[in-house]
Amino acid sequence: MGISWLSTNARQRRSSEMRAFLRSRRARVTPADVGMPAGEGRRTPGLRREEVAVLAGVGVSWYTWLEQGRDINVSADVLDAIARVLRLEPAEREHLYLLAGLNPPQAAPSESRVPDAVRRLLEGWLPRPAYVIDRHWNVLAVNRAAEIVFQCNEYDHNCLVSFFTNAR
């Protein structure tokens, strides 16, 4: 977070807000939402810190420190990865950036919007599997054959993450 110019009270308030925000968002994402088995005897609602760290590609200790609101430096790439894992809405992602002391990036033109003509093309390729991904391997659209063959859907979000973390 690296916000040394803030007063001690402001830093403590921001740390408290970061802790509460990340915990609440982590609690609402279940293991099943990210393709993991639910497991037995989970005391934590939603994902565990370790699971968020692994899915976001950051160290467990580092994510724990972030969630605890410690004064650490965090990059926009890491915040984006955490926002993706926690399935944050655009306003929540912006709030995460602000809590971390970073300026939220300007909203780029939406790549995730697939034109109706492309969706019709995907359906026209049935029974062959077809999907649309963006430059970051995020799944934007799939046809029914791709859902069956690749065991994925538009809610899997990212092909690479799903490939390595999804039990299917």
CSV table of C-alpha atoms in Angstrom, one decimal:
chain,number,residue,atom,x,y,z
A,1,MET,CA,0.0,0.0,0.0
A,2,GLY,CA,2.9,2.4,0.7
A,3,ILE,CA,0.9,5.4,1.8
A,4,SER,CA,3.4,7.0,4.1
A,5,TRP,CA,2.1,10.5,3.7
A,6,LEU,CA,-1.2,9.6,5.4
A,7,SER,CA,-1.6,10.3,9.1
A,8,THR,CA,-1.5,7.3,11.5
A,9,ASN,CA,-5.3,7.5,12.0
A,10,ALA,CA,-6.0,7.6,8.3
A,11,ARG,CA,-3.6,4.6,7.8
A,12,GLN,CA,-5.3,2.6,10.5
A,13,ARG,CA,-8.8,3.4,9.1
A,14,ARG,CA,-7.7,2.4,5.6
A,15,SER,CA,-6.2,-0.8,7.0
A,16,SER,CA,-9.4,-1.6,8.8
A,17,GLU,CA,-11.4,-0.9,5.7
A,18,MET,CA,-9.1,-3.1,3.5
A,19,ARG,CA,-9.4,-6.0,6.1
A,20,ALA,CA,-13.2,-5.8,6.2
A,21,PHE,CA,-13.6,-5.4,2.5
A,22,LEU,CA,-11.4,-8.3,1.4
A,23,ARG,CA,-12.8,-10.6,4.1
A,24,SER,CA,-16.4,-9.9,3.1
A,25,ARG,CA,-15.6,-10.4,-0.6
A,26,ARG,CA,-13.7,-13.6,0.0
A,27,ALA,CA,-16.6,-14.9,2.1
A,28,ARG,CA,-19.1,-14.7,-0.7
A,29,VAL,CA,-17.0,-16.7,-3.3
A,30,THR,CA,-17.4,-20.4,-2.7
A,31,PRO,CA,-14.9,-23.1,-3.7
A,32,ALA,CA,-17.4,-24.4,-6.2
A,33,ASP,CA,-17.5,-21.0,-7.8
A,34,VAL,CA,-13.9,-21.4,-8.8
A,35,GLY,CA,-14.1,-25.1,-9.7
A,36,MET,CA,-12.6,-26.4,-6.4
A,37,PRO,CA,-14.1,-29.2,-4.3
A,38,ALA,CA,-16.0,-27.8,-1.3
A,39,GLY,CA,-14.2,-30.1,1.2
A,40,GLU,CA,-15.4,-31.0,4.6
A,41,GLY,CA,-15.2,-29.1,7.9
A,42,ARG,CA,-14.6,-25.7,6.4
A,43,ARG,CA,-14.8,-23.1,9.2
A,44,THR,CA,-14.4,-20.2,6.9
A,45,PRO,CA,-17.3,-19.1,4.8
A,46,GLY,CA,-16.2,-18.8,1.1
A,47,LEU,CA,-12.6,-19.1,0.1
A,48,ARG,CA,-9.7,-19.4,2.4
A,49,ARG,CA,-6.8,-16.9,2.2
A,50,GLU,CA,-4.6,-19.6,0.8
A,51,GLU,CA,-7.0,-20.4,-2.0
A,52,VAL,CA,-7.3,-16.7,-3.0
A,53,ALA,CA,-3.5,-16.4,-3.0
A,54,VAL,CA,-3.0,-19.4,-5.2
A,55,LEU,CA,-5.7,-18.5,-7.6
A,56,ALA,CA,-4.4,-14.9,-7.8
A,57,GLY,CA,-0.8,-16.1,-8.2
A,58,VAL,CA,0.6,-14.3,-5.2
A,59,GLY,CA,2.3,-15.6,-2.0
A,60,VAL,CA,0.1,-16.7,0.8
A,61,SER,CA,1.9,-14.6,3.4
A,62,TRP,CA,1.8,-11.6,1.1
A,63,TYR,CA,-2.0,-11.9,0.5
A,64,THR,CA,-2.5,-12.4,4.3
A,65,TRP,CA,-0.6,-9.2,4.9
A,66,LEU,CA,-2.7,-7.4,2.3
A,67,GLU,CA,-5.9,-8.6,3.9
A,68,GLN,CA,-4.6,-7.6,7.3
A,69,GLY,CA,-4.1,-4.1,6.0
A,70,ARG,CA,-0.3,-4.1,6.5
A,71,ASP,CA,1.7,-1.3,4.9
A,72,ILE,CA,3.0,-3.2,1.8
A,73,ASN,CA,3.5,-2.2,-1.8
A,74,VAL,CA,1.0,-3.7,-4.2
A,75,SER,CA,0.9,-3.5,-8.0
A,76,ALA,CA,-2.1,-2.9,-10.2
A,77,ASP,CA,-1.6,-6.4,-11.8
A,78,VAL,CA,-1.9,-8.0,-8.4
A,79,LEU,CA,-5.0,-6.1,-7.5
A,80,ASP,CA,-6.5,-7.1,-10.8
A,81,ALA,CA,-5.7,-10.7,-10.2
A,82,ILE,CA,-7.3,-10.5,-6.7
A,83,ALA,CA,-10.3,-8.7,-8.1
A,84,ARG,CA,-10.7,-11.4,-10.7
A,85,VAL,CA,-10.6,-14.2,-8.1
A,86,LEU,CA,-13.0,-12.5,-5.8
A,87,ARG,CA,-15.3,-11.7,-8.8
A,88,LEU,CA,-15.4,-8.0,-8.0
A,89,GLU,CA,-17.8,-5.7,-9.8
A,90,PRO,CA,-16.2,-2.6,-11.5
A,91,ALA,CA,-17.2,-0.4,-8.6
A,92,GLU,CA,-15.7,-2.9,-6.0
A,93,ARG,CA,-12.5,-3.1,-8.1
A,94,GLU,CA,-12.2,0.6,-8.1
A,95,HIS,CA,-12.8,0.7,-4.3
A,96,LEU,CA,-10.0,-2.0,-3.8
A,97,TYR,CA,-7.6,0.3,-5.8
A,98,LEU,CA,-8.5,3.3,-3.7
A,99,LEU,CA,-8.0,1.3,-0.4
A,100,ALA,CA,-4.6,0.2,-1.7
A,101,GLY,CA,-3.7,3.8,-2.3
A,102,LEU,CA,-3.6,3.5,-6.1
A,103,ASN,CA,-5.5,5.3,-8.8
A,104,PRO,CA,-8.0,3.0,-10.4
A,105,PRO,CA,-7.3,2.5,-14.1
A,106,GLN,CA,-9.6,4.2,-16.5
A,107,ALA,CA,-12.3,1.8,-17.8
A,108,ALA,CA,-11.2,0.5,-21.2
A,109,PRO,CA,-13.7,-0.2,-23.9
A,110,SER,CA,-15.4,-3.4,-22.9
A,111,GLU,CA,-13.7,-6.4,-24.5
A,112,SER,CA,-16.1,-8.7,-22.7
A,113,ARG,CA,-19.0,-7.7,-24.8
A,114,VAL,CA,-19.4,-10.2,-27.6
A,115,PRO,CA,-21.5,-8.9,-30.5
A,116,ASP,CA,-24.7,-10.8,-31.3
A,117,ALA,CA,-23.3,-11.7,-34.8
A,118,VAL,CA,-20.3,-13.5,-33.2
A,119,ARG,CA,-22.7,-15.3,-30.8
A,120,ARG,CA,-24.8,-16.4,-33.8
A,121,LEU,CA,-21.6,-17.6,-35.5
A,122,LEU,CA,-20.7,-19.7,-32.4
A,123,GLU,CA,-24.1,-21.3,-32.4
A,124,GLY,CA,-23.8,-21.9,-36.2
A,125,TRP,CA,-20.7,-24.0,-35.7
A,126,LEU,CA,-22.7,-26.6,-33.7
A,127,PRO,CA,-22.0,-29.5,-33.3
A,128,ARG,CA,-18.3,-28.3,-33.3
A,129,PRO,CA,-17.1,-26.7,-30.1
A,130,ALA,CA,-16.3,-23.0,-30.3
A,131,TYR,CA,-15.4,-20.3,-27.9
A,132,VAL,CA,-14.3,-16.6,-27.8
A,133,ILE,CA,-11.5,-15.5,-25.5
A,134,ASP,CA,-9.8,-12.1,-25.1
A,135,ARG,CA,-6.1,-11.3,-25.2
A,136,HIS,CA,-5.8,-12.4,-21.5
A,137,TRP,CA,-7.4,-15.8,-22.1
A,138,ASN,CA,-10.6,-14.7,-20.4
A,139,VAL,CA,-13.7,-16.7,-21.7
A,140,LEU,CA,-16.1,-14.3,-23.3
A,141,ALA,CA,-18.5,-16.7,-25.0
A,142,VAL,CA,-18.9,-20.5,-25.6
A,143,ASN,CA,-21.3,-22.6,-27.5
A,144,ARG,CA,-23.1,-25.7,-26.1
A,145,ALA,CA,-20.6,-28.1,-27.7
A,146,ALA,CA,-17.6,-26.3,-26.0
A,147,GLU,CA,-19.4,-26.5,-22.7
A,148,ILE,CA,-19.7,-30.2,-23.0
A,149,VAL,CA,-16.3,-31.0,-24.6
A,150,PHE,CA,-14.2,-28.7,-22.5
A,151,GLN,CA,-16.3,-28.8,-19.4
A,152,CYS,CA,-16.4,-25.0,-19.2
A,153,ASN,CA,-18.8,-22.1,-19.5
A,154,GLU,CA,-18.6,-18.3,-19.6
A,155,TYR,CA,-18.5,-18.3,-15.8
A,156,ASP,CA,-15.1,-20.1,-15.7
A,157,HIS,CA,-13.7,-16.6,-16.6
A,158,ASN,CA,-10.1,-17.6,-17.6
A,159,CYS,CA,-9.0,-20.6,-19.7
A,160,LEU,CA,-5.6,-20.8,-18.1
A,161,VAL,CA,-6.7,-20.5,-14.5
A,162,SER,CA,-9.5,-23.0,-15.1
A,163,PHE,CA,-7.1,-25.4,-16.8
A,164,PHE,CA,-4.8,-25.5,-13.8
A,165,THR,CA,-7.4,-25.2,-11.0
A,166,ASN,CA,-10.6,-26.8,-12.2
A,167,ALA,CA,-11.0,-30.4,-11.2
A,168,ARG,CA,-13.1,-31.0,-14.3
